[in-house]
Amino acid sequence: MTYSPFDLTGKVALITGGNGGIGLGMAEALAQAGADLVIWGTNPDKLAAARAKLEATGRRIRAEAVDTADEAAIEAAMDEAIAEMGRLDFVAANAGRGSRSPSFAEMDTATWHHVMALNLDGVFWTLRAACRHMAARAEAGDPGGSLLAISSTSAIHGAPANQAYAASKGALLPLVKGIAVEYARCGIRANAVLPGWTRSDMTTGLQAWDTFNKKAIGRVPMRRWGEPEDFGGIAVYLASDASRFHTGDAMVIDGGYTVY
């Protein structure tokens, strides 16, 4: 018998923000490993393009426009995804936003709440809905499942003039640890990934800024930007049986930036 711990055949994964950037990088790898997929996003053109790309793998794909800053929308979309796909084995709360202010002193309350609504509340609502499904399945005799929160290395080093973003990402770490401890009895794992500087729509402006590339990306020991596909392997690992005893962790994927 062949040992294939990374084979995701028969598993279903859901990725919020799965229509671009890190989310799509994870989704592509998961599909290639055999998983069926649900992707959520808010941009209809990007959602259609991502769906077409993922359907080329031959897997079942559900692509839906969902605002993950809306609790009711998440609850409804989660129920619909489970009804259509039959189950969810891996759920990655990836959708997020940044919002830079002139300075911390000038940051307004509306900006703070705008960022927290998606980056923290949305992750809470997404993982809670997924956890309910997985826990109910465990009670019915089918334990297991993996939850993932996409944090950021800004949770480690902060973010000047973008403190709302860093705070929202930092809050995900104790959230995940608490879930990991409480639901281990159900076979449910919960982890966080902290990406470093990665090419995405959110970092487009920085990618074109020569000074940033020289001073920040020049500090990355691997001497390059992270790419969305750099997160495919960790997604497959966390969705697979290879990580069945790995929970409550915060994994930094940053090319060595935070240790140098």
Tab-separated table of C-alpha atoms in Angstrom:
chain	number	residue	atom	x	y	z
A	1	MET	CA	0.000	0.000	0.000
A	2	THR	CA	1.386	3.397	-0.994
A	3	TYR	CA	1.813	6.011	1.742
A	4	SER	CA	0.289	9.234	0.404
A	5	PRO	CA	-0.310	11.637	3.310
A	6	PHE	CA	-0.715	14.641	1.009
A	7	ASP	CA	-3.445	13.099	-1.151
A	8	LEU	CA	-6.569	15.231	-0.684
A	9	THR	CA	-8.912	13.105	-2.784
A	10	GLY	CA	-12.369	13.128	-1.189
A	11	LYS	CA	-11.682	16.254	0.859
A	12	VAL	CA	-13.384	19.622	0.405
A	13	ALA	CA	-11.643	22.931	1.122
A	14	LEU	CA	-13.057	26.439	1.458
A	15	ILE	CA	-10.874	29.516	0.954
A	16	THR	CA	-12.104	33.041	1.645
A	17	GLY	CA	-10.459	35.520	-0.672
A	18	GLY	CA	-9.745	32.519	-2.870
A	19	ASN	CA	-10.042	34.458	-6.115
A	20	GLY	CA	-6.597	36.052	-6.003
A	21	GLY	CA	-3.246	36.432	-4.279
A	22	ILE	CA	-2.360	34.011	-1.498
A	23	GLY	CA	-5.893	32.602	-1.480
A	24	LEU	CA	-5.748	31.564	-5.123
A	25	GLY	CA	-2.204	30.256	-4.675
A	26	MET	CA	-3.487	27.960	-1.932
A	27	ALA	CA	-6.594	26.977	-3.896
A	28	GLU	CA	-4.588	25.935	-6.961
A	29	ALA	CA	-2.332	23.676	-4.907
A	30	LEU	CA	-5.243	22.134	-3.024
A	31	ALA	CA	-7.040	21.320	-6.284
A	32	GLN	CA	-3.881	19.812	-7.750
A	33	ALA	CA	-3.601	17.635	-4.641
A	34	GLY	CA	-7.122	16.301	-5.257
A	35	ALA	CA	-9.402	18.505	-3.143
A	36	ASP	CA	-12.730	19.892	-4.296
A	37	LEU	CA	-12.999	23.590	-3.602
A	38	VAL	CA	-15.234	26.423	-2.478
A	39	ILE	CA	-13.834	29.910	-3.061
A	40	TRP	CA	-15.318	33.152	-1.829
A	41	GLY	CA	-14.545	36.637	-3.097
A	42	THR	CA	-16.195	39.972	-3.790
A	43	ASN	CA	-14.836	40.858	-7.244
A	44	PRO	CA	-17.013	39.051	-9.825
A	45	ASP	CA	-14.448	39.213	-12.635
A	46	LYS	CA	-11.659	37.814	-10.474
A	47	LEU	CA	-14.036	35.183	-9.113
A	48	ALA	CA	-14.991	34.015	-12.624
A	49	ALA	CA	-11.353	33.903	-13.741
A	50	ALA	CA	-10.310	31.946	-10.646
A	51	ARG	CA	-13.165	29.499	-11.092
A	52	ALA	CA	-12.191	28.821	-14.721
A	53	LYS	CA	-8.560	28.300	-13.707
A	54	LEU	CA	-9.477	25.874	-10.937
A	55	GLU	CA	-12.031	23.958	-13.007
A	56	ALA	CA	-9.215	23.114	-15.428
A	57	THR	CA	-7.875	20.767	-12.729
A	58	GLY	CA	-10.983	18.616	-13.067
A	59	ARG	CA	-12.087	19.174	-9.477
A	60	ARG	CA	-15.556	20.285	-8.324
A	61	ILE	CA	-15.494	24.039	-7.804
A	62	ARG	CA	-18.032	26.325	-6.137
A	63	ALA	CA	-17.276	30.040	-6.545
A	64	GLU	CA	-19.496	32.495	-4.706
A	65	ALA	CA	-19.570	36.242	-4.086
A	66	VAL	CA	-19.517	36.601	-0.301
A	67	ASP	CA	-18.785	39.662	1.810
A	68	THR	CA	-16.839	38.206	4.735
A	69	ALA	CA	-17.347	41.389	6.740
A	70	ASP	CA	-21.032	40.399	6.975
A	71	GLU	CA	-21.955	37.794	9.593
A	72	ALA	CA	-25.283	36.819	7.999
A	73	ALA	CA	-23.695	36.456	4.566
A	74	ILE	CA	-21.037	34.121	5.969
A	75	GLU	CA	-23.581	31.948	7.790
A	76	ALA	CA	-25.762	31.627	4.683
A	77	ALA	CA	-22.859	30.953	2.326
A	78	MET	CA	-21.370	28.340	4.671
A	79	ASP	CA	-24.691	26.479	4.860
A	80	GLU	CA	-25.025	26.591	1.061
A	81	ALA	CA	-21.477	25.343	0.541
A	82	ILE	CA	-21.991	22.390	2.882
A	83	ALA	CA	-25.334	21.565	1.259
A	84	GLU	CA	-23.806	21.491	-2.227
A	85	MET	CA	-20.395	19.954	-1.466
A	86	GLY	CA	-21.506	17.584	1.291
A	87	ARG	CA	-18.820	18.525	3.809
A	88	LEU	CA	-15.907	20.836	4.572
A	89	ASP	CA	-12.589	19.395	5.711
A	90	PHE	CA	-10.346	22.451	5.478
A	91	VAL	CA	-11.340	26.094	5.860
A	92	ALA	CA	-8.863	28.933	5.379
A	93	ALA	CA	-9.937	32.422	6.474
A	94	ASN	CA	-7.741	34.412	4.127
A	95	ALA	CA	-9.758	37.475	3.073
A	96	GLY	CA	-8.339	40.708	4.458
A	97	ARG	CA	-7.652	44.358	3.830
A	98	GLY	CA	-5.204	47.063	4.818
A	99	SER	CA	-5.909	50.762	5.269
A	100	ARG	CA	-3.030	53.141	5.695
A	101	SER	CA	-3.450	56.435	7.582
A	102	PRO	CA	-1.168	59.507	7.528
A	103	SER	CA	-0.178	58.598	11.099
A	104	PHE	CA	-1.521	56.723	14.113
A	105	ALA	CA	-2.611	60.013	15.697
A	106	GLU	CA	-4.654	60.802	12.584
A	107	MET	CA	-6.284	57.388	12.223
A	108	ASP	CA	-10.054	57.749	12.510
A	109	THR	CA	-12.395	55.324	14.214
A	110	ALA	CA	-14.183	54.477	10.968
A	111	THR	CA	-10.906	53.230	9.476
A	112	TRP	CA	-10.204	51.110	12.559
A	113	HIS	CA	-13.640	49.468	12.432
A	114	HIS	CA	-13.468	49.023	8.640
A	115	VAL	CA	-10.287	46.960	8.945
A	116	MET	CA	-11.411	45.006	12.011
A	117	ALA	CA	-14.747	44.081	10.386
A	118	LEU	CA	-13.030	42.002	7.716
A	119	ASN	CA	-9.674	41.027	9.202
A	120	LEU	CA	-10.869	40.024	12.669
A	121	ASP	CA	-14.668	39.790	12.819
A	122	GLY	CA	-14.824	38.081	9.430
A	123	VAL	CA	-12.244	35.488	10.438
A	124	PHE	CA	-14.099	34.865	13.705
A	125	TRP	CA	-17.409	34.370	11.901
A	126	THR	CA	-15.871	32.156	9.209
A	127	LEU	CA	-13.977	29.873	11.578
A	128	ARG	CA	-16.908	29.706	14.006
A	129	ALA	CA	-19.308	28.565	11.277
A	130	ALA	CA	-16.788	26.014	10.016
A	131	CYS	CA	-16.076	24.784	13.546
A	132	ARG	CA	-19.778	24.216	14.202
A	133	HIS	CA	-19.991	22.029	11.107
A	134	MET	CA	-16.858	20.041	11.944
A	135	ALA	CA	-17.837	19.589	15.598
A	136	ALA	CA	-21.312	18.347	14.605
A	137	ARG	CA	-19.710	15.910	12.205
A	138	ALA	CA	-17.415	14.677	14.975
A	139	GLU	CA	-20.388	14.074	17.275
A	140	ALA	CA	-21.937	12.016	14.491
A	141	GLY	CA	-18.829	9.818	14.377
A	142	ASP	CA	-16.803	11.567	11.668
A	143	PRO	CA	-14.102	13.534	13.543
A	144	GLY	CA	-11.458	15.746	12.042
A	145	GLY	CA	-10.991	18.950	10.137
A	146	SER	CA	-8.500	21.753	9.786
A	147	LEU	CA	-8.982	25.491	10.300
A	148	LEU	CA	-6.497	28.111	9.142
A	149	ALA	CA	-6.285	31.847	9.807
A	150	ILE	CA	-4.053	33.930	7.559
A	151	SER	CA	-2.306	36.402	9.827
A	152	SER	CA	0.746	38.503	8.881
A	153	THR	CA	4.304	39.146	9.997
A	154	SER	CA	3.007	42.594	10.963
A	155	ALA	CA	1.692	40.743	14.022
A	156	ILE	CA	5.378	40.385	14.966
A	157	HIS	CA	6.971	43.661	13.910
A	158	GLY	CA	3.953	45.992	13.781
A	159	ALA	CA	2.970	48.361	10.995
A	160	PRO	CA	3.519	52.124	11.347
A	161	ALA	CA	0.510	54.146	10.149
A	162	ASN	CA	-1.295	50.831	9.640
A	163	GLN	CA	-1.773	49.767	13.258
A	164	ALA	CA	-5.334	48.615	12.634
A	165	TYR	CA	-4.064	46.010	10.177
A	166	ALA	CA	-1.291	44.778	12.480
A	167	ALA	CA	-3.615	44.620	15.482
A	168	SER	CA	-6.262	42.691	13.539
A	169	LYS	CA	-3.685	40.165	12.362
A	170	GLY	CA	-2.093	39.818	15.782
A	171	ALA	CA	-5.447	39.052	17.385
A	172	LEU	CA	-5.801	35.961	15.210
A	173	LEU	CA	-2.976	34.151	17.002
A	174	PRO	CA	-4.659	33.677	20.410
A	175	LEU	CA	-7.953	33.056	18.601
A	176	VAL	CA	-6.443	30.073	16.809
A	177	LYS	CA	-4.697	28.740	19.902
A	178	GLY	CA	-7.951	28.783	21.866
A	179	ILE	CA	-9.793	26.917	19.112
A	180	ALA	CA	-6.964	24.368	18.893
A	181	VAL	CA	-7.137	23.497	22.585
A	182	GLU	CA	-10.925	23.464	22.874
A	183	TYR	CA	-11.668	21.385	19.793
A	184	ALA	CA	-8.755	18.949	19.750
A	185	ARG	CA	-11.149	16.415	21.300
A	186	CYS	CA	-13.121	16.560	18.041
A	187	GLY	CA	-10.021	15.983	15.958
A	188	ILE	CA	-10.212	19.596	14.731
A	189	ARG	CA	-6.884	21.355	14.201
A	190	ALA	CA	-6.439	25.129	14.092
A	191	ASN	CA	-3.332	26.977	12.958
A	192	ALA	CA	-2.216	30.352	11.655
A	193	VAL	CA	0.131	31.297	8.826
A	194	LEU	CA	1.997	34.606	8.916
A	195	PRO	CA	2.990	35.684	5.395
A	196	GLY	CA	5.785	38.161	4.840
A	197	TRP	CA	5.958	40.595	1.924
A	198	THR	CA	4.022	38.847	-0.833
A	199	ARG	CA	2.945	39.921	-4.311
A	200	SER	CA	-0.794	40.641	-4.352
A	201	ASP	CA	-3.246	43.397	-5.197
A	202	MET	CA	-2.698	44.788	-1.699
A	203	THR	CA	1.046	45.269	-2.285
A	204	THR	CA	0.925	46.514	-5.895
A	205	GLY	CA	2.015	50.035	-4.946
A	206	LEU	CA	4.933	48.791	-2.861
A	207	GLN	CA	6.110	46.478	-5.630
A	208	ALA	CA	6.651	49.488	-7.888
A	209	TRP	CA	8.436	51.556	-5.208
A	210	ASP	CA	12.210	51.294	-5.740
A	211	THR	CA	13.090	52.490	-2.233
A	212	PHE	CA	10.878	49.833	-0.642
A	213	ASN	CA	12.341	47.106	-2.840
A	214	LYS	CA	15.852	48.151	-1.899
A	215	LYS	CA	15.354	48.626	1.844
A	216	ALA	CA	12.661	46.070	2.723
A	217	ILE	CA	12.867	43.321	0.122
A	218	GLY	CA	16.644	43.765	0.160
A	219	ARG	CA	16.500	42.692	3.828
A	220	VAL	CA	14.779	39.410	2.985
A	221	PRO	CA	17.491	36.731	3.176
A	222	MET	CA	15.977	34.969	0.147
A	223	ARG	CA	16.232	38.308	-1.721
A	224	ARG	CA	12.796	38.282	-3.314
A	225	TRP	CA	9.097	38.922	-2.835
A	226	GLY	CA	6.932	36.044	-1.735
A	227	GLU	CA	4.674	34.684	-4.472
A	228	PRO	CA	1.114	33.364	-4.023
A	229	GLU	CA	2.271	29.886	-5.018
A	230	ASP	CA	4.713	29.873	-2.082
A	231	PHE	CA	1.678	29.208	0.125
A	232	GLY	CA	0.390	26.206	-1.798
A	233	GLY	CA	2.562	23.671	0.010
A	234	ILE	CA	1.643	24.811	3.507
A	235	ALA	CA	-2.052	24.752	2.571
A	236	VAL	CA	-1.817	21.182	1.276
A	237	TYR	CA	0.107	20.129	4.370
A	238	LEU	CA	-2.432	21.657	6.762
A	239	ALA	CA	-5.383	20.217	4.830
A	240	SER	CA	-3.838	16.756	4.733
A	241	ASP	CA	-3.354	13.867	7.130
A	242	ALA	CA	0.341	14.778	7.255
A	243	SER	CA	-0.565	17.492	9.779
A	244	ARG	CA	-2.966	15.402	11.866
A	245	PHE	CA	-0.969	16.064	15.091
A	246	HIS	CA	-0.082	19.690	14.299
A	247	THR	CA	-2.312	22.290	15.923
A	248	GLY	CA	-2.196	25.628	17.733
A	249	ASP	CA	0.805	26.801	15.729
A	250	ALA	CA	1.740	30.080	14.035
A	251	MET	CA	3.916	29.406	10.986
A	252	VAL	CA	5.947	32.250	9.500
A	253	ILE	CA	6.391	32.151	5.709
A	254	ASP	CA	8.517	35.207	4.953
A	255	GLY	CA	11.796	34.162	3.325
A	256	GLY	CA	13.578	34.780	6.630
A	257	TYR	CA	12.602	38.462	6.954
A	258	THR	CA	11.651	38.375	10.640
A	259	VAL	CA	14.790	36.524	11.775
A	260	TYR	CA	17.318	38.758	10.043
